[in-house]
Amino acid sequence: MKIRDLLFALAITAILLSGCSTSSFQQTDPNAPKPLRVGVSGDNAPLIYEAGRGNFEGVEASFARSLGQELGRPVQFVKMPFEKLIPTLQRGEVDIVMSGLTVIEQRKTLVDFASPYMVSGQALLARTASGSFYDDPRIIFISPCRIGVERGSVGNLVAQRAHPQSTVVPYSTPAKAARALSEGKVDVVLHDAPVLWRIAAENPGANYRIIPKLLTKETLAWAVRRGDSVMLKEANAALAKWRSNGTLNRTLRTYMPRYDIMESM
């Protein structure tokens, strides 16, 4: 009898302890705001980059934190390769993509874009030894060359229209493409202008330079899931407020003070 009583007591104790543990683990404030899950690539400075493990900086990181404050929601950055940003957004695993996305027709069929926040474009990095050959970047459409691009980027799409005998070489990041250029593995790098400006500025002794003339002129914007009218309205409201009070322009100039080709929308 005593053994049965002991076993019964132990069983009850185990159940109670188990229940307390689960309850403690699951205790959350049901009224707490949901985190704003922001999809980023984390390797496109000055637009978005990882300054330390999990510490994101740049134009988009600043915008994301400001948007979180506007909405009263904590910000959760979700890092992934650039080419996975839109598919992840479509699956509902992030709420918004803030990673220097260029607005193009192909992407408009996949996501809804907020109002553009900046004018940008595609530019070239070319080796200094090439002289003035690439000063007009349109030369890539009439002369074959090896073009380094970031996989899944607009630069990758534009490069597909280059001279038919050109070779397009994809890399996981624009920095790796620039390294390949320095090593003579490609002839030029085609990517978003502000990112290439930053790469060139951070590597003053490199054997390449940025071509000042833009190959294309485009706009950058945030992306939300198709049909997510609430998120889209909130994003556009924040942008309108920041345009009005100067926050938008100040943020852009904080991270790109000497880039005079771009202009805030």
Short mmCIF file of C-alpha atoms in Angstrom, two decimals:
data_model
loop_
_atom_site.label_atom_id
_atom_site.label_comp_id
_atom_site.label_asym_id
_atom_site.label_seq_id
_atom_site.Cartn_x
_atom_site.Cartn_y
_atom_site.Cartn_z
CA MET A 1 0.00 0.00 0.00
CA LYS A 2 2.77 2.36 0.95
CA ILE A 3 4.52 1.66 -2.34
CA ARG A 4 1.33 2.42 -4.29
CA ASP A 5 0.88 5.64 -2.33
CA LEU A 6 4.48 6.60 -3.01
CA LEU A 7 4.15 5.91 -6.73
CA PHE A 8 0.88 7.85 -6.87
CA ALA A 9 2.48 10.82 -5.11
CA LEU A 10 5.45 10.78 -7.48
CA ALA A 11 3.13 10.64 -10.49
CA ILE A 12 1.09 13.59 -9.24
CA THR A 13 4.28 15.55 -8.53
CA ALA A 14 5.62 14.85 -12.03
CA ILE A 15 2.35 16.01 -13.60
CA LEU A 16 2.33 19.21 -11.58
CA LEU A 17 5.97 19.98 -12.30
CA SER A 18 5.42 19.30 -15.97
CA GLY A 19 2.42 21.60 -16.02
CA CYS A 20 4.32 24.42 -14.31
CA SER A 21 7.21 24.13 -16.71
CA THR A 22 4.98 24.28 -19.77
CA SER A 23 2.95 27.13 -18.35
CA SER A 24 6.09 29.10 -17.50
CA PHE A 25 7.55 28.55 -20.96
CA GLN A 26 4.36 29.60 -22.74
CA GLN A 27 3.57 32.62 -20.59
CA THR A 28 3.24 35.62 -22.90
CA ASP A 29 1.26 38.81 -22.88
CA PRO A 30 -1.70 38.17 -25.20
CA ASN A 31 -1.95 41.91 -25.79
CA ALA A 32 1.71 42.33 -26.75
CA PRO A 33 2.17 43.56 -30.35
CA LYS A 34 3.43 41.05 -32.88
CA PRO A 35 6.99 41.64 -34.07
CA LEU A 36 7.44 43.29 -37.44
CA ARG A 37 9.36 40.62 -39.37
CA VAL A 38 11.62 42.40 -41.84
CA GLY A 39 13.30 40.40 -44.62
CA VAL A 40 16.85 41.56 -45.37
CA SER A 41 19.88 40.26 -47.24
CA GLY A 42 22.37 41.95 -44.93
CA ASP A 43 25.13 42.39 -47.53
CA ASN A 44 24.18 45.50 -49.54
CA ALA A 45 25.88 48.39 -47.74
CA PRO A 46 25.00 51.23 -47.43
CA LEU A 47 21.38 50.09 -47.93
CA ILE A 48 21.48 47.18 -45.49
CA TYR A 49 24.42 45.38 -43.92
CA GLU A 50 25.28 43.33 -40.86
CA ALA A 51 27.68 45.32 -38.69
CA GLY A 52 27.91 42.47 -36.19
CA ARG A 53 26.12 39.21 -35.58
CA GLY A 54 22.43 40.14 -35.73
CA ASN A 55 23.21 43.87 -35.71
CA PHE A 56 21.92 45.43 -38.92
CA GLU A 57 22.77 48.93 -40.08
CA GLY A 58 22.24 51.08 -43.16
CA VAL A 59 19.41 52.98 -44.79
CA GLU A 60 16.93 50.11 -44.67
CA ALA A 61 17.79 49.12 -41.09
CA SER A 62 17.16 52.69 -39.96
CA PHE A 63 13.88 52.79 -41.87
CA ALA A 64 12.83 49.43 -40.40
CA ARG A 65 13.39 50.58 -36.81
CA SER A 66 11.54 53.82 -37.49
CA LEU A 67 8.66 51.89 -39.05
CA GLY A 68 8.52 49.62 -36.01
CA GLN A 69 8.26 52.68 -33.78
CA GLU A 70 5.50 54.15 -35.94
CA LEU A 71 3.51 50.91 -35.68
CA GLY A 72 4.35 50.17 -32.06
CA ARG A 73 5.84 46.81 -32.99
CA PRO A 74 9.27 45.38 -32.13
CA VAL A 75 11.41 44.77 -35.20
CA GLN A 76 12.73 41.31 -36.02
CA PHE A 77 15.27 41.22 -38.85
CA VAL A 78 15.20 37.98 -40.85
CA LYS A 79 18.38 37.52 -42.87
CA MET A 80 18.57 35.39 -46.01
CA PRO A 81 20.21 35.31 -49.46
CA PHE A 82 18.89 38.08 -51.70
CA GLU A 83 17.22 35.72 -54.17
CA LYS A 84 15.12 34.19 -51.35
CA LEU A 85 13.60 37.46 -50.14
CA ILE A 86 10.53 37.54 -52.38
CA PRO A 87 9.71 33.79 -52.12
CA THR A 88 9.96 34.06 -48.32
CA LEU A 89 7.64 37.07 -48.34
CA GLN A 90 5.16 35.22 -50.54
CA ARG A 91 5.08 32.32 -48.06
CA GLY A 92 4.20 34.73 -45.26
CA GLU A 93 7.40 34.12 -43.30
CA VAL A 94 8.19 37.85 -43.19
CA ASP A 95 5.85 40.84 -43.17
CA ILE A 96 7.86 43.20 -45.36
CA VAL A 97 11.09 43.19 -47.37
CA MET A 98 13.35 46.19 -46.77
CA SER A 99 16.55 45.35 -48.60
CA GLY A 100 17.09 47.82 -51.44
CA LEU A 101 14.60 46.20 -53.82
CA THR A 102 14.45 47.76 -57.25
CA VAL A 103 10.94 48.25 -58.63
CA ILE A 104 10.66 46.34 -61.91
CA GLU A 105 7.71 44.91 -63.82
CA GLN A 106 8.66 41.28 -63.15
CA ARG A 107 8.56 41.86 -59.39
CA LYS A 108 5.27 43.76 -59.57
CA THR A 109 3.58 40.51 -60.56
CA LEU A 110 4.92 38.85 -57.40
CA VAL A 111 4.60 41.47 -54.65
CA ASP A 112 3.02 44.84 -53.89
CA PHE A 113 5.45 47.74 -53.62
CA ALA A 114 5.12 50.67 -51.26
CA SER A 115 5.81 54.14 -52.64
CA PRO A 116 9.42 54.39 -53.83
CA TYR A 117 11.72 56.10 -51.36
CA MET A 118 14.72 56.73 -53.60
CA VAL A 119 15.88 57.09 -57.19
CA SER A 120 18.81 54.87 -58.01
CA GLY A 121 20.07 52.84 -60.95
CA GLN A 122 22.46 50.20 -62.19
CA ALA A 123 26.14 51.08 -62.41
CA LEU A 124 29.42 49.44 -63.34
CA LEU A 125 32.64 48.74 -61.51
CA ALA A 126 35.52 48.38 -63.97
CA ARG A 127 39.22 47.75 -63.54
CA THR A 128 41.35 50.86 -63.64
CA ALA A 129 43.51 49.24 -66.33
CA SER A 130 40.54 49.31 -68.73
CA GLY A 131 40.98 53.07 -69.02
CA SER A 132 37.99 54.89 -70.47
CA PHE A 133 36.59 51.85 -72.30
CA TYR A 134 33.57 51.53 -69.96
CA ASP A 135 32.98 55.25 -69.37
CA ASP A 136 29.77 54.84 -71.32
CA PRO A 137 28.36 51.74 -69.58
CA ARG A 138 26.16 50.97 -72.59
CA ILE A 139 29.27 49.47 -74.15
CA ILE A 140 28.32 46.16 -72.51
CA PHE A 141 25.44 45.91 -75.02
CA ILE A 142 27.72 46.15 -78.05
CA SER A 143 31.00 44.62 -76.90
CA PRO A 144 31.37 41.16 -75.32
CA CYS A 145 32.71 41.02 -71.77
CA ARG A 146 32.53 39.02 -68.55
CA ILE A 147 29.96 40.56 -66.22
CA GLY A 148 29.90 39.85 -62.49
CA VAL A 149 26.48 40.18 -60.83
CA GLU A 150 24.70 39.31 -57.61
CA ARG A 151 22.52 36.25 -58.10
CA GLY A 152 18.82 37.19 -58.34
CA SER A 153 19.46 40.94 -58.57
CA VAL A 154 18.25 43.45 -61.16
CA GLY A 155 21.84 43.67 -62.33
CA ASN A 156 21.58 39.98 -63.16
CA LEU A 157 18.50 40.67 -65.29
CA VAL A 158 20.08 43.65 -67.06
CA ALA A 159 23.20 41.64 -67.79
CA GLN A 160 21.09 39.11 -69.69
CA ARG A 161 20.52 41.84 -72.30
CA ALA A 162 24.23 42.44 -72.81
CA HIS A 163 26.14 41.44 -75.95
CA PRO A 164 25.16 37.86 -76.87
CA GLN A 165 28.77 36.73 -76.57
CA SER A 166 29.13 38.15 -73.07
CA THR A 167 29.37 35.85 -70.06
CA VAL A 168 27.29 36.57 -66.96
CA VAL A 169 28.94 35.29 -63.78
CA PRO A 170 26.67 35.24 -60.69
CA TYR A 171 28.01 35.66 -57.15
CA SER A 172 26.29 35.42 -53.78
CA THR A 173 27.13 39.04 -52.86
CA PRO A 174 28.28 42.16 -54.73
CA ALA A 175 31.41 42.24 -52.56
CA LYS A 176 32.40 38.80 -53.87
CA ALA A 177 31.77 39.99 -57.42
CA ALA A 178 34.05 42.98 -56.78
CA ARG A 179 36.73 40.63 -55.45
CA ALA A 180 36.46 38.57 -58.63
CA LEU A 181 36.87 41.79 -60.65
CA SER A 182 40.02 42.63 -58.71
CA GLU A 183 41.37 39.15 -59.42
CA GLY A 184 40.67 39.44 -63.14
CA LYS A 185 37.92 36.81 -63.19
CA VAL A 186 35.38 39.26 -64.66
CA ASP A 187 35.72 42.50 -66.63
CA VAL A 188 33.02 44.52 -64.88
CA VAL A 189 30.54 44.27 -62.01
CA LEU A 190 26.95 45.36 -62.65
CA HIS A 191 24.89 46.23 -59.57
CA ASP A 192 22.91 48.92 -57.72
CA ALA A 193 24.80 52.21 -57.82
CA PRO A 194 24.79 53.03 -54.08
CA VAL A 195 26.20 49.61 -53.22
CA LEU A 196 29.01 49.92 -55.77
CA TRP A 197 29.79 53.45 -54.57
CA ARG A 198 30.18 52.07 -51.06
CA ILE A 199 32.40 49.18 -52.19
CA ALA A 200 34.66 51.55 -54.15
CA ALA A 201 34.86 54.02 -51.23
CA GLU A 202 35.79 51.27 -48.77
CA ASN A 203 38.54 49.94 -51.05
CA PRO A 204 40.46 53.05 -52.19
CA GLY A 205 43.55 51.02 -53.06
CA ALA A 206 41.69 48.50 -55.22
CA ASN A 207 42.47 48.16 -58.91
CA TYR A 208 38.92 49.12 -59.94
CA ARG A 209 36.76 52.23 -60.05
CA ILE A 210 33.07 53.03 -60.34
CA ILE A 211 31.79 54.41 -63.64
CA PRO A 212 29.94 57.65 -62.75
CA LYS A 213 27.37 57.39 -65.53
CA LEU A 214 24.40 55.19 -64.67
CA LEU A 215 23.38 52.42 -67.03
CA THR A 216 19.73 52.58 -65.91
CA LYS A 217 17.58 54.80 -63.71
CA GLU A 218 15.26 53.02 -61.28
CA THR A 219 13.46 53.41 -57.98
CA LEU A 220 13.87 51.49 -54.75
CA ALA A 221 10.94 50.50 -52.55
CA TRP A 222 9.77 48.08 -49.87
CA ALA A 223 7.76 45.01 -50.78
CA VAL A 224 4.75 43.45 -49.03
CA ARG A 225 2.70 40.38 -49.87
CA ARG A 226 0.22 40.75 -52.70
CA GLY A 227 -3.11 41.84 -51.24
CA ASP A 228 -1.72 42.84 -47.82
CA SER A 229 -3.49 46.20 -47.89
CA VAL A 230 -2.99 46.85 -44.17
CA MET A 231 0.81 46.55 -44.29
CA LEU A 232 0.95 48.52 -47.52
CA LYS A 233 -1.16 51.35 -46.08
CA GLU A 234 0.95 51.51 -42.93
CA ALA A 235 4.21 51.59 -44.90
CA ASN A 236 2.99 54.33 -47.22
CA ALA A 237 1.66 56.40 -44.30
CA ALA A 238 5.07 56.26 -42.62
CA LEU A 239 6.82 57.26 -45.84
CA ALA A 240 4.47 60.19 -46.36
CA LYS A 241 5.13 61.41 -42.84
CA TRP A 242 8.92 61.10 -43.24
CA ARG A 243 8.86 62.97 -46.55
CA SER A 244 6.93 65.77 -44.90
CA ASN A 245 9.10 66.12 -41.79
CA GLY A 246 12.46 65.56 -43.50
CA THR A 247 13.24 62.19 -41.91
CA LEU A 248 13.44 60.45 -45.28
CA ASN A 249 16.04 62.78 -46.75
CA ARG A 250 18.08 62.93 -43.52
CA THR A 251 18.27 59.15 -43.32
CA LEU A 252 19.40 58.84 -46.93
CA ARG A 253 22.08 61.48 -46.50
CA THR A 254 23.30 59.97 -43.23
CA TYR A 255 24.38 56.81 -45.03
CA MET A 256 25.10 58.29 -48.48
CA PRO A 257 26.35 61.84 -47.82
CA ARG A 258 28.40 62.17 -51.01
CA TYR A 259 26.29 60.26 -53.45
CA ASP A 260 24.82 63.08 -55.51
CA ILE A 261 23.42 60.98 -58.36
CA MET A 262 20.55 59.78 -56.22
CA GLU A 263 17.76 61.97 -55.01
CA SER A 264 15.02 61.24 -52.52
CA MET A 265 11.59 60.84 -54.08
#
